[in-house]
């Protein structure tokens, strides 16, 4: 399935965003590579948080939702599938709803005023809002690596309809799981380090911010052998060396990501 991309770079657009926090106990995310999250999204934007607005809470006792309003400037669209569903991405005062579990306060989504983020999301059913879910992707722009920026601009979308990333983890001591961890010609195997996400089970962005493949690799189709394979950079080797060094020193190199 192909995904359309709009690489327009308009002047800053003022957007009214809404952040939603909901109670959903024991919900965990399926860990996914940023390329996969990009391909599953309706939009991918670079946006600056301008200010925080009012806070409201719904009356649903069983599932209270806290709504925090923000104003943001959208600086760039890396992915815009609005044309396919009739949503006007360029209208002013677009609402963004971030849905997250209050139980997962240690890995809560927070958007800081005057900061710039990359955000992937979907459109609401009524096509009047943008949505960033608990298990979606968001990250400060300054944390986006060179390889991820290349993916956002070109490589991710170019390979959405050709390649899938297959997750395999906790397979080292499990023979049955090892047998299942094989890739066909349209897949790249991804084996994120267990330590990278063992502390923050409710936020896949934590995995994305610590795993070397998520930070520095893209799964791309190669016409020469008609297969999907990882595109590596020198940064991958350096990242793995640093990870192994920190793991040897502390046994928990990325614990600080789960404040």
GROMACS .gro file of C-alpha atoms in nm, residues 23-136:
model
  114
   23UNK     CA    1  -0.713   0.668   3.230
   24UNK     CA    2  -0.642   0.326   3.077
   25UNK     CA    3  -0.483   0.090   3.327
   26UNK     CA    4  -0.224  -0.169   3.231
   27UNK     CA    5  -0.204  -0.058   2.871
   28UNK     CA    6   0.129  -0.123   2.706
   29UNK     CA    7   0.253  -0.029   2.362
   30UNK     CA    8   0.372  -0.248   2.081
   31UNK     CA    9   0.727  -0.139   2.015
   32UNK     CA   10   0.773  -0.011   1.663
   33UNK     CA   11   1.050   0.147   1.462
   34UNK     CA   12   0.993   0.516   1.371
   35UNK     CA   13   0.980   0.415   1.005
   36UNK     CA   14   0.687   0.184   1.081
   37UNK     CA   15   0.508   0.450   1.285
   38UNK     CA   16   0.562   0.699   1.003
   39UNK     CA   17   0.408   0.465   0.746
   40UNK     CA   18   0.107   0.397   0.970
   41UNK     CA   19   0.040   0.767   1.030
   42UNK     CA   20  -0.184   1.016   0.852
   43UNK     CA   21   0.056   1.301   0.914
   44UNK     CA   22   0.410   1.375   1.028
   45UNK     CA   23   0.492   1.731   1.125
   46UNK     CA   24   0.764   1.950   1.270
   47UNK     CA   25   0.595   2.191   1.509
   48UNK     CA   26   0.690   2.450   1.769
   49UNK     CA   27   0.492   2.472   2.093
   50UNK     CA   28   0.393   2.834   2.148
   51UNK     CA   29   0.197   2.832   2.475
   52UNK     CA   30  -0.021   2.627   2.706
   53UNK     CA   31  -0.391   2.709   2.736
   54UNK     CA   32  -0.670   2.607   2.970
   55UNK     CA   33  -0.703   2.264   3.133
   56UNK     CA   34  -1.036   2.079   3.152
   57UNK     CA   35  -1.140   1.736   3.282
   58UNK     CA   36  -1.434   1.525   3.161
   59UNK     CA   37  -1.703   1.399   3.400
   60UNK     CA   38  -1.651   1.032   3.317
   61UNK     CA   39  -1.570   0.880   3.658
   62UNK     CA   40  -1.467   0.545   3.511
   63UNK     CA   41  -1.242   0.704   3.252
   64UNK     CA   42  -1.167   1.073   3.327
   65UNK     CA   43  -0.992   1.264   3.052
   66UNK     CA   44  -0.779   1.569   3.118
   67UNK     CA   45  -0.757   1.810   2.824
   68UNK     CA   46  -0.473   2.061   2.806
   69UNK     CA   47  -0.478   2.315   2.523
   70UNK     CA   48  -0.169   2.432   2.340
   71UNK     CA   49  -0.098   2.671   2.057
   72UNK     CA   50   0.166   2.555   1.811
   73UNK     CA   51   0.330   2.667   1.489
   74UNK     CA   52   0.356   2.397   1.224
   75UNK     CA   53   0.689   2.452   1.051
   76UNK     CA   54   0.687   2.161   0.809
   77UNK     CA   55   0.483   1.864   0.690
   78UNK     CA   56   0.683   1.550   0.616
   79UNK     CA   57   0.370   1.344   0.557
   80UNK     CA   58   0.022   1.469   0.473
   81UNK     CA   59  -0.244   1.220   0.371
   82UNK     CA   60  -0.524   1.472   0.422
   83UNK     CA   61  -0.606   1.485   0.050
   84UNK     CA   62  -0.711   1.122   0.060
   85UNK     CA   63  -0.971   1.178   0.335
   86UNK     CA   64  -1.078   1.536   0.272
   87UNK     CA   65  -0.915   1.692   0.581
   88UNK     CA   66  -0.785   2.046   0.536
   89UNK     CA   67  -0.442   2.034   0.702
   90UNK     CA   68  -0.382   2.400   0.623
   91UNK     CA   69  -0.675   2.552   0.808
   92UNK     CA   70  -0.596   2.756   1.117
   93UNK     CA   71  -0.681   2.648   1.471
   94UNK     CA   72  -0.644   2.277   1.405
   95UNK     CA   73  -0.678   2.072   1.725
   96UNK     CA   74  -0.426   1.808   1.825
   97UNK     CA   75  -0.534   1.553   2.086
   98UNK     CA   76  -0.268   1.354   2.272
   99UNK     CA   77  -0.426   1.050   2.434
  100UNK     CA   78  -0.229   0.897   2.720
  101UNK     CA   79  -0.286   0.694   3.033
  102UNK     CA   80  -0.268   0.871   3.367
  103UNK     CA   81  -0.135   0.544   3.506
  104UNK     CA   82   0.174   0.587   3.289
  105UNK     CA   83   0.275   0.913   3.456
  106UNK     CA   84   0.643   0.818   3.454
  107UNK     CA   85   0.638   0.812   3.076
  108UNK     CA   86   0.376   1.081   3.023
  109UNK     CA   87   0.375   1.283   2.704
  110UNK     CA   88   0.473   1.642   2.777
  111UNK     CA   89   0.508   1.922   2.524
  112UNK     CA   90   0.722   2.212   2.642
  113UNK     CA   91   0.646   2.571   2.530
  114UNK     CA   92   0.908   2.725   2.297
  115UNK     CA   93   1.031   2.376   2.202
  116UNK     CA   94   1.010   2.216   1.858
  117UNK     CA   95   0.894   1.855   1.808
  118UNK     CA   96   0.842   1.596   1.541
  119UNK     CA   97   0.496   1.441   1.581
  120UNK     CA   98   0.330   1.153   1.395
  121UNK     CA   99  -0.044   1.105   1.427
  122UNK     CA  100  -0.385   1.029   1.281
  123UNK     CA  101  -0.703   1.216   1.200
  124UNK     CA  102  -1.011   1.200   1.419
  125UNK     CA  103  -1.322   1.028   1.285
  126UNK     CA  104  -1.497   1.359   1.233
  127UNK     CA  105  -1.186   1.486   1.052
  128UNK     CA  106  -1.174   1.797   1.270
  129UNK     CA  107  -0.883   1.703   1.494
  130UNK     CA  108  -0.531   1.562   1.481
  131UNK     CA  109  -0.448   1.284   1.725
  132UNK     CA  110  -0.124   1.171   1.889
  133UNK     CA  111  -0.179   0.853   2.089
  134UNK     CA  112   0.012   0.714   2.387
  135UNK     CA  113   0.196   0.469   2.164
  136UNK     CA  114   0.263   0.718   1.887
   0.00000   0.00000   0.00000
